[in-house]
Each structure stands twice: as C-alpha cells, then as structure tokens.
Amino acid sequence: MRKELPYFQIEGAFGGSQEWFTHDRWMKLGGCAAVTATDCSIYFALYKGRRAACPEAREELTRHEYVTLGMKLKPYLRPRFTGIDRLEIYEEGFSRYLQEQGVEDLKVAGWDGTEPYEATQATVRKQLDAGWPVPVLTLKHRQPSFSDLVWHWYLLTGYDSFESVCAVKVTTYGTWRWMDLKELWHTGYRRRGGLILFSDAPGPAAADGENAGKAGTPAV
C-alpha cells in the first residue's frame, strides 16, 4: 500500500532547501528546522485549509520567494550552535509561529525517538494517511548511508508498505528518496531525536462553545 502527499515545486525542486540561504550563513549551515517548518506552512496553506499559515503560498514558488518565507520562520526556529536538538524546541517555536499567524486549530506534538519501531511505523502511517507531513530529527546514526541525515531535520511525505518492510519518502534539500523506516529509526544510539506530529484541534470559538455548553449556557 502506497501513500504520497501532494507537494509543491520550487523551480523544479521538491520543496525547499537550506542551501538556498546563501545570504545567511547560519540558515545555510543550520536552518534545517526552519526549512521543514517553512515547507509545512506552505503545505498547510495549500492542502490543509490553513491559508493563514502562509498567505503567500502557491504550488510553484521561486527560490527567492521561498527564502523570504524561510526568513519569517527563522526567529521561531533559530539556528544555534548545538542545533535544534530537542523536539520541544521545535514544538514551542513552530506552535508560536502558527498561533501568531492566526492558526489556532492545529496541534503540534512530539514523538520521542525511543518509542518502539512498531508503534512508530503505525504513527507515521496514520499521520500520512491523514494528510500530514512528518518532520523528523535524526541526531546520530551508525550506518554511513544515513550520513547526510545526521543532526538534521527533514520531512516524511509518503510511505510504501510491502510484506514486512515500510519504506518512507524522505524529503530534504529540495529532493526526495525512499528509505527503510526501520533502519532509519534504529540509529544505534540511545538518544535518537524523534518525530513531530500534527493534528486538528478545536479553535477558540469551538472551545468556548464547548465550555458554554458544559456550564448550561447556550453558545452564542
């Protein structure tokens, strides 16, 4: 069974790349978290009905337009010497950006890298089946074939299951490739990074209505 998310193009590239931030040394070297959040913001606007997440979003952007959007995310997921190496930093920063953009009906939560593979596979499939991209943080990995994903944030934008294997569509640096999720998840290290999960959440109006109903007062 295969699931691939719709995605936008940037001058022929599949999503964005931190390598385009040539005017900002820190973004080019360590802006991967902000770049994944930029991709997600564009995705939410185009495919998840959250236009406020990125009002400028179009299915075909120029690199200059993308870099301008990425710089809007930089203050929320600021590159730093140690990198954005904890899920809660990403959760807090991206949540704050979305709230300030007026997107209040979207929940951001972490899935720790120590979670069992079987549960992780089910979670990844559930997220993608629901139409959500999955930001991933890999800190270290013992297999050389994963070296370009070490200490890096990237996205999962699809999966393909066959027999006992679950392959995922790893999206980073403006391109994608299929990789074995089990091998990706089993890094060989105790500290493993993890996933960021998105879900629909009731907005303030809905929450107020629920509270009014509970208090016995009709929602207005």
CSV table of N, CA and C in Angstrom, one decimal, residues 69-207:
chain,number,residue,atom,x,y,z
A,69,LEU,N,10.2,33.5,2.7
A,69,LEU,CA,9.3,32.8,3.6
A,69,LEU,C,10.1,32.2,4.7
A,70,GLY,N,11.2,31.5,4.4
A,70,GLY,CA,12.0,30.9,5.3
A,70,GLY,C,12.6,31.8,6.4
A,71,MET,N,12.9,33.0,6.0
A,71,MET,CA,13.4,34.0,6.9
A,71,MET,C,12.4,34.4,7.9
A,72,LYS,N,11.1,34.3,7.6
A,72,LYS,CA,10.0,34.6,8.5
A,72,LYS,C,10.0,33.6,9.6
A,73,LEU,N,10.4,32.3,9.3
A,73,LEU,CA,10.4,31.2,10.3
A,73,LEU,C,11.7,31.3,11.2
A,74,LYS,N,12.7,31.9,10.7
A,74,LYS,CA,14.0,31.9,11.4
A,74,LYS,C,13.9,32.3,12.9
A,75,PRO,N,13.2,33.4,13.2
A,75,PRO,CA,13.1,33.8,14.6
A,75,PRO,C,12.5,32.8,15.5
A,76,TYR,N,11.6,31.9,15.0
A,76,TYR,CA,10.9,30.9,15.8
A,76,TYR,C,11.7,29.6,15.9
A,77,LEU,N,12.5,29.3,14.9
A,77,LEU,CA,13.3,28.1,15.0
A,77,LEU,C,14.8,28.5,14.6
A,78,ARG,N,15.3,29.4,15.4
A,78,ARG,CA,16.6,30.0,15.2
A,78,ARG,C,17.7,29.0,15.2
A,79,PRO,N,18.5,29.0,14.1
A,79,PRO,CA,19.7,28.1,14.1
A,79,PRO,C,20.6,28.5,15.3
A,80,ARG,N,21.2,27.5,15.9
A,80,ARG,CA,22.1,27.7,17.1
A,80,ARG,C,23.3,26.8,17.0
A,81,PHE,N,24.2,27.0,17.9
A,81,PHE,CA,25.5,26.3,17.9
A,81,PHE,C,25.2,24.8,18.1
A,82,THR,N,24.3,24.4,19.0
A,82,THR,CA,24.0,23.0,19.3
A,82,THR,C,23.0,22.4,18.4
A,83,GLY,N,22.4,23.3,17.5
A,83,GLY,CA,21.3,22.8,16.7
A,83,GLY,C,20.0,22.8,17.5
A,84,ILE,N,18.9,22.6,16.8
A,84,ILE,CA,17.6,22.4,17.4
A,84,ILE,C,17.5,20.9,17.7
A,85,ASP,N,18.1,20.5,18.8
A,85,ASP,CA,18.4,19.1,19.1
A,85,ASP,C,17.3,18.5,20.0
A,86,ARG,N,16.3,19.2,20.3
A,86,ARG,CA,15.2,18.6,21.2
A,86,ARG,C,13.8,18.9,20.5
A,87,LEU,N,13.0,17.9,20.6
A,87,LEU,CA,11.6,18.1,20.0
A,87,LEU,C,10.9,19.2,20.6
A,88,GLU,N,11.0,19.5,21.9
A,88,GLU,CA,10.2,20.5,22.5
A,88,GLU,C,10.6,21.9,22.0
A,89,ILE,N,11.8,22.1,21.5
A,89,ILE,CA,12.2,23.4,20.9
A,89,ILE,C,11.4,23.6,19.7
A,90,TYR,N,11.3,22.6,18.9
A,90,TYR,CA,10.6,22.7,17.6
A,90,TYR,C,9.1,22.9,17.9
A,91,GLU,N,8.6,22.1,18.8
A,91,GLU,CA,7.1,22.2,19.2
A,91,GLU,C,6.8,23.6,19.6
A,92,GLU,N,7.6,24.2,20.5
A,92,GLU,CA,7.3,25.5,21.0
A,92,GLU,C,7.4,26.6,19.9
A,93,GLY,N,8.5,26.5,19.2
A,93,GLY,CA,8.8,27.5,18.2
A,93,GLY,C,7.7,27.5,17.1
A,94,PHE,N,7.4,26.3,16.5
A,94,PHE,CA,6.5,26.3,15.4
A,94,PHE,C,5.1,26.6,15.9
A,95,SER,N,4.7,26.1,17.1
A,95,SER,CA,3.4,26.4,17.6
A,95,SER,C,3.2,27.9,17.8
A,96,ARG,N,4.2,28.6,18.2
A,96,ARG,CA,4.2,30.0,18.4
A,96,ARG,C,4.0,30.7,17.1
A,97,TYR,N,4.7,30.3,16.1
A,97,TYR,CA,4.6,30.9,14.8
A,97,TYR,C,3.1,30.7,14.3
A,98,LEU,N,2.6,29.5,14.3
A,98,LEU,CA,1.3,29.3,13.8
A,98,LEU,C,0.2,30.1,14.6
A,99,GLN,N,0.4,30.2,15.9
A,99,GLN,CA,-0.6,31.0,16.7
A,99,GLN,C,-0.5,32.4,16.3
A,100,GLU,N,0.7,33.0,16.1
A,100,GLU,CA,0.8,34.4,15.7
A,100,GLU,C,0.3,34.6,14.3
A,101,GLN,N,0.3,33.6,13.5
A,101,GLN,CA,-0.3,33.7,12.1
A,101,GLN,C,-1.8,33.6,12.2
A,102,GLY,N,-2.4,33.2,13.3
A,102,GLY,CA,-3.8,33.1,13.4
A,102,GLY,C,-4.3,31.7,13.2
A,103,VAL,N,-3.4,30.7,13.2
A,103,VAL,CA,-3.8,29.3,13.0
A,103,VAL,C,-3.9,28.7,14.4
A,104,GLU,N,-5.1,28.6,15.0
A,104,GLU,CA,-5.2,28.2,16.3
A,104,GLU,C,-6.0,26.8,16.4
A,105,ASP,N,-6.2,26.2,15.3
A,105,ASP,CA,-6.9,24.9,15.3
A,105,ASP,C,-6.0,23.7,14.9
A,106,LEU,N,-4.7,23.9,15.1
A,106,LEU,CA,-3.7,22.8,14.7
A,106,LEU,C,-2.8,22.5,15.9
A,107,LYS,N,-2.7,21.3,16.3
A,107,LYS,CA,-1.9,20.9,17.4
A,107,LYS,C,-0.5,20.3,17.0
A,108,VAL,N,0.5,20.7,17.6
A,108,VAL,CA,1.9,20.3,17.4
A,108,VAL,C,2.4,19.5,18.6
A,109,ALA,N,2.8,18.2,18.3
A,109,ALA,CA,3.3,17.4,19.5
A,109,ALA,C,4.5,16.6,19.0
A,110,GLY,N,5.3,16.1,20.0
A,110,GLY,CA,6.5,15.3,19.7
A,110,GLY,C,6.2,13.9,19.9
A,111,TRP,N,7.0,13.1,19.2
A,111,TRP,CA,7.0,11.6,19.3
A,111,TRP,C,8.5,11.2,19.5
A,112,ASP,N,8.9,10.8,20.7
A,112,ASP,CA,10.3,10.6,21.0
A,112,ASP,C,10.9,9.4,20.2
A,113,GLY,N,12.2,9.6,19.9
A,113,GLY,CA,12.9,8.6,19.2
A,113,GLY,C,13.1,7.3,19.9
A,114,THR,N,12.8,7.2,21.2
A,114,THR,CA,13.0,6.0,22.0
A,114,THR,C,11.7,5.1,21.9
A,115,GLU,N,10.7,5.6,21.2
A,115,GLU,CA,9.4,4.8,21.1
A,115,GLU,C,9.7,3.6,20.2
A,116,PRO,N,9.0,2.5,20.5
A,116,PRO,CA,9.2,1.2,19.7
A,116,PRO,C,8.9,1.4,18.2
A,117,TYR,N,9.7,0.7,17.4
A,117,TYR,CA,9.5,0.8,16.0
A,117,TYR,C,8.1,0.5,15.5
A,118,GLU,N,7.5,-0.5,16.0
A,118,GLU,CA,6.1,-0.9,15.6
A,118,GLU,C,5.1,0.2,15.8
A,119,ALA,N,5.2,0.8,17.0
A,119,ALA,CA,4.3,1.9,17.2
A,119,ALA,C,4.6,3.2,16.4
A,120,THR,N,5.9,3.3,16.1
A,120,THR,CA,6.3,4.5,15.3
A,120,THR,C,5.9,4.3,13.8
A,121,GLN,N,6.0,3.1,13.3
A,121,GLN,CA,5.5,2.8,12.0
A,121,GLN,C,4.0,3.1,11.9
A,122,ALA,N,3.2,2.6,12.8
A,122,ALA,CA,1.8,2.9,12.8
A,122,ALA,C,1.5,4.4,12.9
A,123,THR,N,2.3,5.1,13.7
A,123,THR,CA,2.1,6.5,13.9
A,123,THR,C,2.4,7.3,12.6
A,124,VAL,N,3.5,6.9,11.9
A,124,VAL,CA,3.9,7.6,10.7
A,124,VAL,C,2.8,7.3,9.6
A,125,ARG,N,2.3,6.1,9.5
A,125,ARG,CA,1.3,5.8,8.5
A,125,ARG,C,0.0,6.6,8.8
A,126,LYS,N,-0.3,6.6,10.1
A,126,LYS,CA,-1.6,7.4,10.5
A,126,LYS,C,-1.5,8.8,10.1
A,127,GLN,N,-0.3,9.4,10.4
A,127,GLN,CA,-0.1,10.9,10.0
A,127,GLN,C,-0.2,11.1,8.5
A,128,LEU,N,0.4,10.3,7.8
A,128,LEU,CA,0.4,10.5,6.3
A,128,LEU,C,-0.9,10.1,5.7
A,129,ASP,N,-1.6,9.1,6.3
A,129,ASP,CA,-2.9,8.8,5.8
A,129,ASP,C,-3.9,10.0,6.0
A,130,ALA,N,-3.7,10.7,7.1
A,130,ALA,CA,-4.5,11.9,7.4
A,130,ALA,C,-4.1,13.1,6.7
A,131,GLY,N,-3.0,13.0,5.8
A,131,GLY,CA,-2.6,14.1,5.0
A,131,GLY,C,-1.6,15.1,5.7
A,132,TRP,N,-0.9,14.6,6.7
A,132,TRP,CA,0.1,15.5,7.4
A,132,TRP,C,1.5,15.1,7.0
A,133,PRO,N,2.4,16.0,6.6
A,133,PRO,CA,3.8,15.7,6.5
A,133,PRO,C,4.4,15.5,7.9
A,134,VAL,N,5.5,14.8,8.0
A,134,VAL,CA,6.1,14.4,9.3
A,134,VAL,C,7.5,14.9,9.4
A,135,PRO,N,7.7,16.0,10.2
A,135,PRO,CA,9.1,16.4,10.4
A,135,PRO,C,9.8,15.4,11.3
A,136,VAL,N,11.1,15.1,10.9
A,136,VAL,CA,11.9,14.1,11.7
A,136,VAL,C,13.2,14.7,12.0
A,137,LEU,N,13.7,14.4,13.3
A,137,LEU,CA,15.0,14.8,13.7
A,137,LEU,C,15.8,13.5,13.9
A,138,THR,N,17.0,13.4,13.2
A,138,THR,CA,17.9,12.3,13.4
A,138,THR,C,19.2,13.0,13.9
A,139,LEU,N,19.6,12.6,15.1
A,139,LEU,CA,20.8,13.1,15.7
A,139,LEU,C,22.1,12.5,15.2
A,140,LYS,N,22.2,11.2,15.5
A,140,LYS,CA,23.3,10.4,15.0
A,140,LYS,C,22.8,9.1,14.5
A,141,HIS,N,23.7,8.5,13.6
A,141,HIS,CA,23.3,7.2,13.0
A,141,HIS,C,24.5,6.4,12.7
A,142,ARG,N,24.5,5.1,13.0
A,142,ARG,CA,25.7,4.3,12.9
A,142,ARG,C,25.9,3.9,11.4
A,143,GLN,N,24.9,3.9,10.6
A,143,GLN,CA,25.0,3.5,9.2
A,143,GLN,C,25.5,4.6,8.3
A,144,PRO,N,26.6,4.4,7.6
A,144,PRO,CA,27.1,5.5,6.7
A,144,PRO,C,26.1,6.0,5.7
A,145,SER,N,25.2,5.1,5.3
A,145,SER,CA,24.2,5.5,4.2
A,145,SER,C,23.3,6.6,4.7
A,146,PHE,N,23.2,6.9,6.0
A,146,PHE,CA,22.4,7.9,6.6
A,146,PHE,C,23.2,9.1,7.0
A,147,SER,N,24.4,9.3,6.5
A,147,SER,CA,25.3,10.3,7.0
A,147,SER,C,24.7,11.7,6.7
A,148,ASP,N,24.0,11.9,5.6
A,148,ASP,CA,23.5,13.2,5.2
A,148,ASP,C,22.3,13.6,6.0
A,149,LEU,N,21.8,12.7,6.9
A,149,LEU,CA,20.6,13.0,7.7
A,149,LEU,C,21.1,13.1,9.2
A,150,VAL,N,22.3,13.0,9.5
A,150,VAL,CA,22.8,13.2,10.8
A,150,VAL,C,22.7,14.6,11.3
A,151,TRP,N,22.2,14.8,12.5
A,151,TRP,CA,22.0,16.1,13.2
A,151,TRP,C,21.2,17.0,12.2
A,152,HIS,N,20.1,16.5,11.7
A,152,HIS,CA,19.4,17.1,10.6
A,152,HIS,C,17.9,16.9,10.8
A,153,TRP,N,17.1,18.0,10.5
A,153,TRP,CA,15.7,17.9,10.4
A,153,TRP,C,15.3,17.7,8.9
A,154,TYR,N,14.3,16.8,8.6
A,154,TYR,CA,13.8,16.6,7.3
A,154,TYR,C,12.4,16.1,7.4
A,155,LEU,N,11.7,15.9,6.3
A,155,LEU,CA,10.3,15.5,6.3
A,155,LEU,C,10.1,14.1,5.7
A,156,LEU,N,9.0,13.5,6.2
A,156,LEU,CA,8.5,12.3,5.5
A,156,LEU,C,7.2,12.8,4.8
A,157,THR,N,7.1,12.5,3.5
A,157,THR,CA,6.0,12.9,2.7
A,157,THR,C,5.3,11.7,2.0
A,158,GLY,N,5.6,10.5,2.4
A,158,GLY,CA,4.9,9.4,1.9
A,158,GLY,C,5.4,8.1,2.5
A,159,TYR,N,4.7,7.0,2.2
A,159,TYR,CA,5.1,5.7,2.7
A,159,TYR,C,4.7,4.6,1.7
A,160,ASP,N,5.4,3.5,1.7
A,160,ASP,CA,5.0,2.4,0.8
A,160,ASP,C,5.3,1.1,1.6
A,161,SER,N,4.3,0.3,1.9
A,161,SER,CA,4.4,-0.9,2.7
A,161,SER,C,4.3,-2.1,1.8
A,162,PHE,N,5.2,-3.1,2.0
A,162,PHE,CA,5.1,-4.3,1.3
A,162,PHE,C,5.8,-5.4,2.1
A,163,GLU,N,5.0,-6.5,2.3
A,163,GLU,CA,5.5,-7.6,3.2
A,163,GLU,C,5.8,-7.0,4.6
A,164,SER,N,7.0,-7.2,5.1
A,164,SER,CA,7.4,-6.7,6.4
A,164,SER,C,8.1,-5.4,6.4
A,165,VAL,N,8.2,-4.7,5.2
A,165,VAL,CA,9.0,-3.5,5.1
A,165,VAL,C,8.1,-2.3,4.9
A,166,CYS,N,8.5,-1.2,5.6
A,166,CYS,CA,7.8,0.1,5.4
A,166,CYS,C,8.8,1.1,4.9
A,167,ALA,N,8.7,1.5,3.7
A,167,ALA,CA,9.6,2.5,3.1
A,167,ALA,C,9.0,3.8,3.3
A,168,VAL,N,9.8,4.9,3.5
A,168,VAL,CA,9.2,6.2,3.7
A,168,VAL,C,9.9,7.2,2.7
A,169,LYS,N,9.2,8.1,2.2
A,169,LYS,CA,9.7,9.1,1.3
A,169,LYS,C,10.3,10.3,2.1
A,170,VAL,N,11.6,10.2,2.1
A,170,VAL,CA,12.4,11.2,2.9
A,170,VAL,C,12.6,12.5,2.0
A,171,THR,N,12.2,13.6,2.4
A,171,THR,CA,12.2,14.8,1.7
A,171,THR,C,13.1,15.9,2.3
A,172,THR,N,14.2,16.3,1.6
A,172,THR,CA,15.1,17.2,2.2
A,172,THR,C,16.0,17.8,1.1
A,173,TYR,N,16.5,19.0,1.2
A,173,TYR,CA,17.4,19.6,0.2
A,173,TYR,C,16.7,19.7,-1.2
A,174,GLY,N,15.4,19.9,-1.2
A,174,GLY,CA,14.7,20.0,-2.5
A,174,GLY,C,14.6,18.8,-3.3
A,175,THR,N,14.7,17.6,-2.7
A,175,THR,CA,14.6,16.4,-3.4
A,175,THR,C,14.0,15.3,-2.4
A,176,TRP,N,13.9,14.1,-2.9
A,176,TRP,CA,13.3,13.0,-2.1
A,176,TRP,C,13.9,11.7,-2.5
A,177,ARG,N,13.8,10.7,-1.6
A,177,ARG,CA,14.2,9.3,-1.9
A,177,ARG,C,13.5,8.4,-0.9
A,178,TRP,N,13.4,7.1,-1.3
A,178,TRP,CA,12.8,6.1,-0.5
A,178,TRP,C,13.8,5.5,0.4
A,179,MET,N,13.4,5.3,1.7
A,179,MET,CA,14.3,4.7,2.7
A,179,MET,C,13.5,3.8,3.6
A,180,ASP,N,14.2,2.8,4.1
A,180,ASP,CA,13.6,1.8,5.1
A,180,ASP,C,13.4,2.5,6.4
A,181,LEU,N,12.1,2.6,6.8
A,181,LEU,CA,11.8,3.3,8.1
A,181,LEU,C,12.5,2.6,9.3
A,182,LYS,N,12.5,1.3,9.3
A,182,LYS,CA,13.0,0.6,10.4
A,182,LYS,C,14.5,0.9,10.6
A,183,GLU,N,15.3,0.9,9.5
A,183,GLU,CA,16.7,1.2,9.5
A,183,GLU,C,16.9,2.7,9.9
A,184,LEU,N,16.0,3.5,9.5
A,184,LEU,CA,16.1,4.9,9.8
A,184,LEU,C,15.9,5.2,11.3
A,185,TRP,N,14.9,4.4,11.9
A,185,TRP,CA,14.5,4.6,13.3
A,185,TRP,C,15.6,4.0,14.2
A,186,HIS,N,16.2,2.9,13.8
A,186,HIS,CA,17.1,2.2,14.7
A,186,HIS,C,18.5,2.8,14.4
A,187,THR,N,18.8,3.9,15.1
A,187,THR,CA,20.1,4.6,14.8
A,187,THR,C,21.3,4.0,15.4
A,188,GLY,N,21.1,3.2,16.4
A,188,GLY,CA,22.2,2.6,17.1
A,188,GLY,C,22.7,3.4,18.3
A,189,TYR,N,22.0,4.5,18.6
A,189,TYR,CA,22.3,5.4,19.7
A,189,TYR,C,21.2,5.5,20.7
A,190,ARG,N,21.5,5.8,21.9
A,190,ARG,CA,20.4,5.9,22.9
A,190,ARG,C,19.5,7.1,22.7
A,191,ARG,N,20.2,8.3,22.3
A,191,ARG,CA,19.4,9.5,22.1
A,191,ARG,C,19.2,9.6,20.6
A,192,ARG,N,17.9,9.6,20.2
A,192,ARG,CA,17.6,9.4,18.8
A,192,ARG,C,16.8,10.5,18.1
A,193,GLY,N,16.5,11.6,18.8
A,193,GLY,CA,15.7,12.6,18.1
A,193,GLY,C,14.2,12.2,18.2
A,194,GLY,N,13.5,12.2,17.0
A,194,GLY,CA,12.1,11.8,17.0
A,194,GLY,C,11.3,12.4,15.9
A,195,LEU,N,10.0,12.5,16.1
A,195,LEU,CA,9.1,13.0,15.1
A,195,LEU,C,8.3,14.2,15.7
A,196,ILE,N,7.8,15.0,14.8
A,196,ILE,CA,6.8,16.0,15.1
A,196,ILE,C,5.5,15.6,14.5
A,197,LEU,N,4.4,15.6,15.3
A,197,LEU,CA,3.1,15.1,14.8
A,197,LEU,C,2.1,16.3,14.8
A,198,PHE,N,1.3,16.3,13.8
A,198,PHE,CA,0.2,17.4,13.6
A,198,PHE,C,-1.1,16.7,13.7
A,199,SER,N,-2.1,17.5,14.3
A,199,SER,CA,-3.5,17.0,14.3
A,199,SER,C,-4.4,18.2,14.4
A,200,ASP,N,-5.6,18.0,14.0
A,200,ASP,CA,-6.7,19.1,14.1
A,200,ASP,C,-7.0,19.3,15.6
A,201,ALA,N,-7.2,20.5,15.9
A,201,ALA,CA,-7.5,20.9,17.3
A,201,ALA,C,-8.7,21.9,17.2
A,202,PRO,N,-9.6,21.9,18.2
A,202,PRO,CA,-10.7,22.8,18.2
A,202,PRO,C,-10.1,24.2,18.4
A,203,GLY,N,-10.6,25.2,17.6
A,203,GLY,CA,-10.2,26.6,17.7
A,203,GLY,C,-10.9,27.2,18.9
A,204,PRO,N,-10.5,28.4,19.2
A,204,PRO,CA,-11.1,29.1,20.4
A,204,PRO,C,-12.6,29.2,20.4
A,205,ALA,N,-13.2,29.4,19.2
A,205,ALA,CA,-14.6,29.6,19.2
A,205,ALA,C,-15.3,28.2,19.6
A,206,ALA,N,-14.7,27.1,19.0
A,206,ALA,CA,-15.3,25.8,19.4
A,206,ALA,C,-15.1,25.5,20.8
A,207,ALA,N,-13.9,25.8,21.4
A,207,ALA,CA,-13.6,25.6,22.8
A,207,ALA,C,-14.6,26.4,23.7
